[in-house]
Short mmCIF file of C-alpha atoms and ligand atoms in Angstrom, two decimals:
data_model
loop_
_atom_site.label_atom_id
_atom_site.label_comp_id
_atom_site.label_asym_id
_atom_site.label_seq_id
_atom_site.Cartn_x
_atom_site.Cartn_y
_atom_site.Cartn_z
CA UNK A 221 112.09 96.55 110.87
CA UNK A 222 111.21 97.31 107.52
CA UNK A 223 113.17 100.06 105.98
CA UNK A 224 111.89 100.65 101.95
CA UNK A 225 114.33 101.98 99.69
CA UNK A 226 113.83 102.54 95.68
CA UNK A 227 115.97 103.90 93.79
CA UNK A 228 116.36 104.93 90.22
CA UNK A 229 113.16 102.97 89.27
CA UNK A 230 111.55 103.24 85.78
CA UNK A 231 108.63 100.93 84.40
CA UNK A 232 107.20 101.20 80.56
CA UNK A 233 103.80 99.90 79.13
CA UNK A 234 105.39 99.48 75.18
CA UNK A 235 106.46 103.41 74.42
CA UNK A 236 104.29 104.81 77.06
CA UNK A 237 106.47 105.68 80.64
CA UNK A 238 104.48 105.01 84.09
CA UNK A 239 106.48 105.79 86.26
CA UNK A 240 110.56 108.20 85.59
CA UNK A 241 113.10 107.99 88.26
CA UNK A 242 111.76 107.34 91.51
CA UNK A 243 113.83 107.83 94.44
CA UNK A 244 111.70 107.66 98.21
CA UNK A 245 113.16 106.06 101.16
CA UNK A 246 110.60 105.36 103.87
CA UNK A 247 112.40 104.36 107.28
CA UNK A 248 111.09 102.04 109.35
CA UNK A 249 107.37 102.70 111.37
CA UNK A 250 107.04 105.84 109.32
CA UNK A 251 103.28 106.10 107.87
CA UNK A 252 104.07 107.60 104.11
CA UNK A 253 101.36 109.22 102.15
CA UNK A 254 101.28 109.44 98.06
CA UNK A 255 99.07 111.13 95.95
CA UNK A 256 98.64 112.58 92.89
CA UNK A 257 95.83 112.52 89.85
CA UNK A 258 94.48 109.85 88.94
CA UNK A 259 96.77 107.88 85.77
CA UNK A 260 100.33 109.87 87.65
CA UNK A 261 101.59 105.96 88.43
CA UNK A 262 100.50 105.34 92.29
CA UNK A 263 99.66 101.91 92.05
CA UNK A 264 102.34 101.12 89.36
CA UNK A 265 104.69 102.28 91.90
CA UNK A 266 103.05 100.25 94.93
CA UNK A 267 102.45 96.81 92.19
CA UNK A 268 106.95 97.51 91.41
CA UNK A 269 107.19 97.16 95.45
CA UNK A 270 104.90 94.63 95.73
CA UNK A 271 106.83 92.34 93.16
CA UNK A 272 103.57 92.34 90.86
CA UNK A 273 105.36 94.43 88.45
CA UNK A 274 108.93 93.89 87.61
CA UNK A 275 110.78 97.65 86.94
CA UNK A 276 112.37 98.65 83.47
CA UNK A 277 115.27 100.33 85.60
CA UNK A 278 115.95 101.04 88.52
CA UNK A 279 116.15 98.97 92.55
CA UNK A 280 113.91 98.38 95.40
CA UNK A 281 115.35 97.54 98.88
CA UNK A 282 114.28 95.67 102.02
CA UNK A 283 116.23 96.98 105.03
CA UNK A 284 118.92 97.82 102.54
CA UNK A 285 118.73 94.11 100.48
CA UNK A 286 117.61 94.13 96.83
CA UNK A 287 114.10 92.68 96.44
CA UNK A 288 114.12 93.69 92.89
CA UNK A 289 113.12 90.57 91.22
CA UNK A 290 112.08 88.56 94.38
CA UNK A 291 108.75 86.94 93.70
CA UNK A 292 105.48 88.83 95.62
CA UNK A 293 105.78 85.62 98.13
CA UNK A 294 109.38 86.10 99.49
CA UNK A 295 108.52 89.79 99.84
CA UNK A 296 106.22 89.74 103.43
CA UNK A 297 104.21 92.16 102.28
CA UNK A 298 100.52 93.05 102.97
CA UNK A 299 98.34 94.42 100.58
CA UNK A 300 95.31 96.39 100.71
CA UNK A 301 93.60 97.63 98.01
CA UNK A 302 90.58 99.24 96.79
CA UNK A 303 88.42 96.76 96.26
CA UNK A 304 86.51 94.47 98.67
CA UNK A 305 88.70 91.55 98.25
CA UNK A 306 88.02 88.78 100.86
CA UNK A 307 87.30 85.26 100.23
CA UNK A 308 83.80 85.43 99.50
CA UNK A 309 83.23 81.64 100.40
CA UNK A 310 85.40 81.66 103.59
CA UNK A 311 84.07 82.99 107.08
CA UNK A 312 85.99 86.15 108.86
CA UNK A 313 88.08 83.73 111.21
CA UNK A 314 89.16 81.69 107.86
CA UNK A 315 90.11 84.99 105.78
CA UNK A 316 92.43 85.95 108.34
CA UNK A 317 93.82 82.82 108.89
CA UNK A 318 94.65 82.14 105.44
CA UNK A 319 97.97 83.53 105.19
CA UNK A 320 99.46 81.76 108.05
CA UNK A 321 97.84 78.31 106.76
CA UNK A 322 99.32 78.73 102.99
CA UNK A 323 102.57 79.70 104.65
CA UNK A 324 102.22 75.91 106.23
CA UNK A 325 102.08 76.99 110.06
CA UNK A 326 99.58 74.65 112.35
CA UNK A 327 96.40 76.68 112.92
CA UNK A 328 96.70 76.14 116.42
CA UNK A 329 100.01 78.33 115.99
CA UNK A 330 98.20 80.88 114.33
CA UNK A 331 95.15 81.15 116.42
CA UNK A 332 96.57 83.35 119.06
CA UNK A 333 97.67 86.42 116.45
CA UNK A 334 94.71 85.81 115.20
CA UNK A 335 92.42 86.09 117.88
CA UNK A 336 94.62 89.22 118.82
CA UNK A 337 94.51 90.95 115.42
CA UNK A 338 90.27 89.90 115.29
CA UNK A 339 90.40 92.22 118.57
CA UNK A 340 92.41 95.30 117.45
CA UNK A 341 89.59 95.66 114.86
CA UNK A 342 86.78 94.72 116.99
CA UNK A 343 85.47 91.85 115.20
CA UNK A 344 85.86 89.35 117.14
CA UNK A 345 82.64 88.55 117.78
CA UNK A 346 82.39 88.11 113.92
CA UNK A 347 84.33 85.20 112.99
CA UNK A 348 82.17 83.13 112.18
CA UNK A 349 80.39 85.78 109.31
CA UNK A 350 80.39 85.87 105.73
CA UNK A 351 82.28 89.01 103.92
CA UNK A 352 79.23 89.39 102.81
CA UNK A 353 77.64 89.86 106.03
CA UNK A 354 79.94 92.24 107.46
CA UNK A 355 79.66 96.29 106.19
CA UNK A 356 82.07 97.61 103.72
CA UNK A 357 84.31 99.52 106.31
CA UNK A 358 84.21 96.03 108.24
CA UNK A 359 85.00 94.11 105.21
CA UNK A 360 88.38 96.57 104.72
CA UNK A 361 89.10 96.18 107.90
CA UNK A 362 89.72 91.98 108.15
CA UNK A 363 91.19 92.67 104.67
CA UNK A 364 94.44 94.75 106.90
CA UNK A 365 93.76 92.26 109.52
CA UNK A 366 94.45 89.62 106.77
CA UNK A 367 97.34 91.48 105.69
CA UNK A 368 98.95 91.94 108.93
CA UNK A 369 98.26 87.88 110.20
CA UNK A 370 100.87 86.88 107.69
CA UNK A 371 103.64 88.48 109.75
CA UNK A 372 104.33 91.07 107.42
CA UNK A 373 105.54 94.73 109.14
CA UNK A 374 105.56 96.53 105.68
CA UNK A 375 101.77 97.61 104.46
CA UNK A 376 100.82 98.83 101.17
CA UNK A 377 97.56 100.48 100.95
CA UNK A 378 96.40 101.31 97.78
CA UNK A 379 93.48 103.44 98.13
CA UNK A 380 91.87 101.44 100.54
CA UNK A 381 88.76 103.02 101.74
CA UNK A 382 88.14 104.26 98.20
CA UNK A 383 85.02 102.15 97.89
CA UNK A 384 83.41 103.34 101.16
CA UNK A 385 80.79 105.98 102.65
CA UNK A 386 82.77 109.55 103.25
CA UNK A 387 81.74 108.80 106.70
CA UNK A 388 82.99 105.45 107.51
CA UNK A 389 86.00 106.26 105.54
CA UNK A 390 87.12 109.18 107.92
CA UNK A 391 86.39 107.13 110.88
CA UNK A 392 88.46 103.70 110.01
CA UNK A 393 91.20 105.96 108.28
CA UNK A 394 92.04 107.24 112.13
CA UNK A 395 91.43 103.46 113.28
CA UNK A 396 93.98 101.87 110.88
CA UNK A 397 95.96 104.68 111.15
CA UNK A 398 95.88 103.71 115.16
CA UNK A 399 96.56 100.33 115.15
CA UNK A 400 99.44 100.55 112.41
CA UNK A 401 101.45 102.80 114.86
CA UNK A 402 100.74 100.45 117.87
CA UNK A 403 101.74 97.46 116.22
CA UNK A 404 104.79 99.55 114.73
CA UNK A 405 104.58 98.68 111.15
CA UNK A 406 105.50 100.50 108.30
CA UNK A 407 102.88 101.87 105.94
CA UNK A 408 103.15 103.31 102.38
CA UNK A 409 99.27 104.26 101.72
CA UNK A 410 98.28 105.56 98.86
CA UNK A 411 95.02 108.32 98.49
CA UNK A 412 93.64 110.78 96.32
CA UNK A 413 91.88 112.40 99.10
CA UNK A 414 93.71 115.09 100.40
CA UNK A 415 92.15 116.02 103.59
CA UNK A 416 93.20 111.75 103.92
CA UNK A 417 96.71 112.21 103.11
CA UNK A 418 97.31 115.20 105.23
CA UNK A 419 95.47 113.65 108.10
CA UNK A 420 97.18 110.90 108.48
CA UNK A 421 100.71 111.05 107.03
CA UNK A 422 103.95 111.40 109.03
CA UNK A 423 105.24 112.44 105.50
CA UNK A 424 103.52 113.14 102.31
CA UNK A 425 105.11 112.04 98.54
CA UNK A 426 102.85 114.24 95.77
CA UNK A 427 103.32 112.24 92.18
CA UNK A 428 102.48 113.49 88.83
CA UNK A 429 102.93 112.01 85.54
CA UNK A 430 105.37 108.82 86.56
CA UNK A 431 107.29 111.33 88.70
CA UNK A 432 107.47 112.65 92.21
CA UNK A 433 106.88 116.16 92.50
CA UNK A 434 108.08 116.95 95.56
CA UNK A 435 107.58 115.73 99.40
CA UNK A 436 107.35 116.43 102.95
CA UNK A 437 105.79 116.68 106.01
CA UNK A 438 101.69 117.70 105.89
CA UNK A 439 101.84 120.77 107.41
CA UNK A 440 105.34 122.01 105.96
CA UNK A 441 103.93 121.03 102.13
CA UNK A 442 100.60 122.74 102.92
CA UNK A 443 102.11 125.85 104.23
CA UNK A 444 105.24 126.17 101.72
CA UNK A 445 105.24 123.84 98.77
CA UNK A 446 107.94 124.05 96.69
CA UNK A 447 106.01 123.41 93.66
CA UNK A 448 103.40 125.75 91.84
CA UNK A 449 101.59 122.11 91.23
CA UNK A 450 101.70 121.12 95.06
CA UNK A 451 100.16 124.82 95.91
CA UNK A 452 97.46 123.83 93.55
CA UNK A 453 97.15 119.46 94.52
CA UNK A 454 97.18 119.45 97.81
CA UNK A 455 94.71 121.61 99.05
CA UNK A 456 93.17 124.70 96.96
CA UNK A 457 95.29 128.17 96.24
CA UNK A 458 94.81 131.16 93.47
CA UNK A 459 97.21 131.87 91.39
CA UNK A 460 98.24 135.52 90.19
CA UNK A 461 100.75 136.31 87.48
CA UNK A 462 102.66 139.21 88.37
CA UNK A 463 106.23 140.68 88.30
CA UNK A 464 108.98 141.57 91.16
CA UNK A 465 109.62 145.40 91.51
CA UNK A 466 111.32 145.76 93.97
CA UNK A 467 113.56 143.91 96.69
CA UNK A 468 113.21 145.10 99.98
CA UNK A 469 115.10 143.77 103.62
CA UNK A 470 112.19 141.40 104.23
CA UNK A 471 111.85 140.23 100.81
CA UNK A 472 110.85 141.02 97.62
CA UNK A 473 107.21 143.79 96.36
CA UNK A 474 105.25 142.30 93.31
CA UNK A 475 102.77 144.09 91.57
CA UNK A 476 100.01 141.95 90.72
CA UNK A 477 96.48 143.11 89.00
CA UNK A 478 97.71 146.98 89.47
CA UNK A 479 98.55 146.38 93.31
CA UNK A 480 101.88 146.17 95.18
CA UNK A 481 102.35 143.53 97.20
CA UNK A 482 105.28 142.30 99.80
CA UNK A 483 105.99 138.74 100.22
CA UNK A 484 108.55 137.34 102.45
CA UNK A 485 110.58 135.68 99.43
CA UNK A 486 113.69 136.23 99.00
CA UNK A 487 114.82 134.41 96.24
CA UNK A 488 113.26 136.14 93.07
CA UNK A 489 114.93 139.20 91.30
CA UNK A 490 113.68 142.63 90.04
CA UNK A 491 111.93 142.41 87.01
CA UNK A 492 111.40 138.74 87.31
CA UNK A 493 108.33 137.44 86.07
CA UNK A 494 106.11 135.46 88.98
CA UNK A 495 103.44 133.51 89.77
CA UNK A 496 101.86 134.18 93.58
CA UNK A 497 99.78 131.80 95.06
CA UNK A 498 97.52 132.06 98.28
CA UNK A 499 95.11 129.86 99.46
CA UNK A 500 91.65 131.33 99.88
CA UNK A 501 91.47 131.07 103.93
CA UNK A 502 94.46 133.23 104.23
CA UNK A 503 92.96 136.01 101.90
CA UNK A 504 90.79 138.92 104.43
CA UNK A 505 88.23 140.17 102.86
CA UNK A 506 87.11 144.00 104.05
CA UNK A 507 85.29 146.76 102.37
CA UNK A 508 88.44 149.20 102.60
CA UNK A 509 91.85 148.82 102.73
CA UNK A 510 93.83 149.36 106.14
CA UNK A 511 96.95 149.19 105.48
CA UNK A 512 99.29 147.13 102.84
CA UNK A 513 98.98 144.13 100.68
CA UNK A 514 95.38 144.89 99.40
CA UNK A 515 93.95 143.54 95.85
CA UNK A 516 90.93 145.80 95.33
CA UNK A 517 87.91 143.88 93.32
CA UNK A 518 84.25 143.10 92.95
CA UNK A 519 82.14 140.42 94.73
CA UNK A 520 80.93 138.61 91.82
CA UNK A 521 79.48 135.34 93.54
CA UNK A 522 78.70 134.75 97.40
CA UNK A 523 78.51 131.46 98.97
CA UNK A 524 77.17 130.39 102.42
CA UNK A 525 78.50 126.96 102.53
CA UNK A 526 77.44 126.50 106.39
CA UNK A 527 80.42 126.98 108.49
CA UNK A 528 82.15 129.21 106.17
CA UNK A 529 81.39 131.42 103.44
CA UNK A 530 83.19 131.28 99.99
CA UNK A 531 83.63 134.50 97.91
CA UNK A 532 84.26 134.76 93.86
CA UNK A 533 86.35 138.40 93.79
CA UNK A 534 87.20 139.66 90.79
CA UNK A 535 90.06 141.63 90.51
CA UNK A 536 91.77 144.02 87.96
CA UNK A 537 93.21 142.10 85.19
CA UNK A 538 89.83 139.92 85.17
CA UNK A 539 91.07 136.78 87.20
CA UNK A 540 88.84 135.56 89.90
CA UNK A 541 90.22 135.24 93.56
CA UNK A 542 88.42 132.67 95.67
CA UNK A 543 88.36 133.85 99.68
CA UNK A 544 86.69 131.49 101.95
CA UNK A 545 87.05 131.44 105.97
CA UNK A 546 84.94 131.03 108.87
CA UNK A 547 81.52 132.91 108.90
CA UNK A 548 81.67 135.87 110.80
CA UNK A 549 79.67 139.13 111.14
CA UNK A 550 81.26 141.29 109.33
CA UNK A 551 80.76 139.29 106.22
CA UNK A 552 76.80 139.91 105.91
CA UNK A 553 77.66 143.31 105.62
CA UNK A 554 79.29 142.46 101.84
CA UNK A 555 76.93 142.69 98.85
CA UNK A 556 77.04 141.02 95.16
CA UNK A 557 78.87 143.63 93.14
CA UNK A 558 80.39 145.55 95.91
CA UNK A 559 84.03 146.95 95.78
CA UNK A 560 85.68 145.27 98.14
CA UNK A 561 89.71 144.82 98.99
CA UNK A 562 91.55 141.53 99.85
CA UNK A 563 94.34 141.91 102.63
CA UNK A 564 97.08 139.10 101.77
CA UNK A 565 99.83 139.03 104.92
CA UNK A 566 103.25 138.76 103.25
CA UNK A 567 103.67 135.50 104.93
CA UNK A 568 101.02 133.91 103.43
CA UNK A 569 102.03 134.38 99.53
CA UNK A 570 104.18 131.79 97.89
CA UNK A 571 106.22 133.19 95.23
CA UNK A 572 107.08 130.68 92.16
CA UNK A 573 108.94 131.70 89.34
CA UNK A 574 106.92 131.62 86.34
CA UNK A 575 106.43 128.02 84.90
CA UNK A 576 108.40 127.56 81.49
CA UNK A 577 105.54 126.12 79.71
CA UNK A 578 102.85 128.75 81.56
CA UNK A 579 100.39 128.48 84.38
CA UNK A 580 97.78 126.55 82.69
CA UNK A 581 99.75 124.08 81.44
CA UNK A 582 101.68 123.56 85.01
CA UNK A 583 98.03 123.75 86.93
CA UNK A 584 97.24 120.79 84.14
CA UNK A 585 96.60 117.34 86.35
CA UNK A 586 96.97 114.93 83.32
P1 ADP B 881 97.17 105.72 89.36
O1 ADP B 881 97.16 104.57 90.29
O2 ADP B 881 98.03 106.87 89.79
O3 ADP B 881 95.80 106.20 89.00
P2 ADP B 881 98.33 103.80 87.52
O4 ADP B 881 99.64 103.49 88.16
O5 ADP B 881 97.26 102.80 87.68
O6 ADP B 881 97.83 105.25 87.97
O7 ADP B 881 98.57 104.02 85.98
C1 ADP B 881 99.55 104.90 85.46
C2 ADP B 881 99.50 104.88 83.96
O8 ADP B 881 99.96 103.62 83.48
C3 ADP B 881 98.11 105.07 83.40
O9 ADP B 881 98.20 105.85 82.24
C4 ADP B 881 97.67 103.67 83.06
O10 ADP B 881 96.78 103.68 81.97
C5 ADP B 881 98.97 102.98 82.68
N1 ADP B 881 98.95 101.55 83.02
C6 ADP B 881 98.81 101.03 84.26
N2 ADP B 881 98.86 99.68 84.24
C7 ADP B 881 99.02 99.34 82.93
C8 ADP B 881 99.16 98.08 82.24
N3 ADP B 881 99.13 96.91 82.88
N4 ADP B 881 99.32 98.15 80.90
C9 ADP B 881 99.37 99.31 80.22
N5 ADP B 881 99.25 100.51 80.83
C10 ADP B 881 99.09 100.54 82.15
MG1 MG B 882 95.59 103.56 91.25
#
């Protein structure tokens, strides 16, 4: 029953700061997400709870006892990373046996579990192979197998499919994803895919620069991030600067790009300076306005992309509004260059106080 605390934890590289205060609890059996850009400290985080990297500042805990400076060994962990890393000279039944037979138990012990876990990732059949017969997606799965015959209930992945076919990656991300929650274990797995993270996650932790951002379940991030940066991570969103003027009993009008438009917040104040943010599926896209909550603008670029079709809009002030959704009829009737007005439903905009250092710099993923 694994249950991962950290608190306060810092580590330095001489002047330069990795990772700033991190604080995450992740109960036991609960599959935890992370992501962030690439250099934002994910795998200095998972190599501080691993006990390959000792913190600066700061405490890890096992099921509420301080692992801090246990050594990697002591910590029953498994490991998965990016990289292919069986035994190259060892056959499938040996790699998964190994842990078990360093940790001194009989191999007549271990044989069972192994069998069992060989099964779970239907490879049984392959014990007897070379890593370097199996497939890549194969290979990555005996390296979780490997992981999990050493008894440990606490997996970190660090962007383990990273080196495989988009293809095979979806399919084995369900699989592990599977046979972690059967067997009940704990997983903190690391991505920078986000259709991966959201996918999979009970609960998603979005990092950026040595620091967490903010975090929460899939849906509830995708739908209401807290953060301008989340809006713009995790998924895609555009971004209009605008100001609040007026507050009204379901929230609060913002006139963006010469438009009025009512959101649902209720938080920001007259005159306040804003930043809205709507992601382009939630955007309508119709030659006249019906109604409210309308940007008017120009089709500058259209996209068939297959099953949907993607829009480049430009409105007023100049900025360029992505729209993309599901193709439907009514969409071959819109022309390059014609006016056309995007229908934003109050519930859909996030409001976000303007960021002190400005959009561009908050948007900024290094
Ligand atoms: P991520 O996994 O999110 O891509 P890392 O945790 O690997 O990022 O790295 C975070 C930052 O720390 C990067 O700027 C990286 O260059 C630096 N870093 C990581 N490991 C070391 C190390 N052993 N020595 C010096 N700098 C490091
Ligand atoms: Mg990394």
């Amino acid at each position: 029953m694994p249950d991962l605390r950290i608190a306060g934890l810092a580590k330095r590289f001489g002047a330069f700061s990795a990772l700033e205060n991190i604080n995450l609890h992740i109960r036991d059996k609960e599959y935890v997400g992370i992501i962030g850009p690439s250099g934002c400290g994910k795998s200095t985080l998972i190599k501080c709870i691993a006990g390959i990297f000792t913190p600066d500042e700061g405490e890890v805990f096992f099921d509420k006892k301080p692992v801090t400076n246990a050594p990697i060994q002591r910590r029953r962990i498994g490991y998965v990373f990016q990289e292919l890393t069986l035994f190259p000279h060892m056959r499938i039944l040996e790699n998964v046996s190994y842990g078990p037979r360093v940790q001194g138990r009989r191999p007549e012990d271990s044989r069972a579990l192994v069998a069992e876990l060989l099964n779970l990732i239907k490879l049984a059949d392959r014990s007897d192979s070379f890593p370097s017969e199996l497939s890549g997606g194969a290979q990555q799965k005996v390296a979780v197998s490997r992981a999990l015959a050493s008894g440990s209930t606490l997996l970190l992945f660090d962007e383990p499919f990273g080196a495989l076919d988009a293809k095979v990656r979806t399919e084995l991300r369900y699989e592990i994803k599977e046979m972690t929650s059967d067997l009940g274990l704990t997983v903190l797995h690391v991505t920078h895919d986000q259709e991966e993270v959201m996918s999979i996650s009970d609960r998603i932790v979005v990092m950026k620069k040595g620091r967490i951002v903010e975090e929460g379940p899939p849906l509830e991030l995708y739908l209401h991030p807290k953060e301008v940066f989340t809006a713009n991570f995790l998924g895609e969103a555009n971004f209009l600067e605008g100001r609040v003027v007026q507050r009204t009993a379901t929230g609060c009008v913002v006139e963006i790009a010469g438009s009025k438009l009512q959101t649902s917040d209720r938080t920001r104040k007259v005159e306040e300076e804003v930043v809205v943010a709507i992601r382009p599926e939630f955007i309508s896209i119709v030659q006249d306005c019906k109604g409210q909550n309308c940007v008017t603008g120009v089709a500058r670029e259209i996209r068939f992309m297959g099953n949907s079709v993607r829009y480049d809009v430009e409105v007023m002030n100049g900025r360029m509004v992505h729209v993309q959704h599901p193709i439907c009829f009514g969409d071959l009737d819109i022309q390059l260059q014609d006016k056309v007005a995007l229908q934003m439903a109050a519930r859909y905009l996030m409001v976000y106080p303007q960021p002190k250092e400005g959009l561009e710099m908050e948007l900024q993923l290094e």
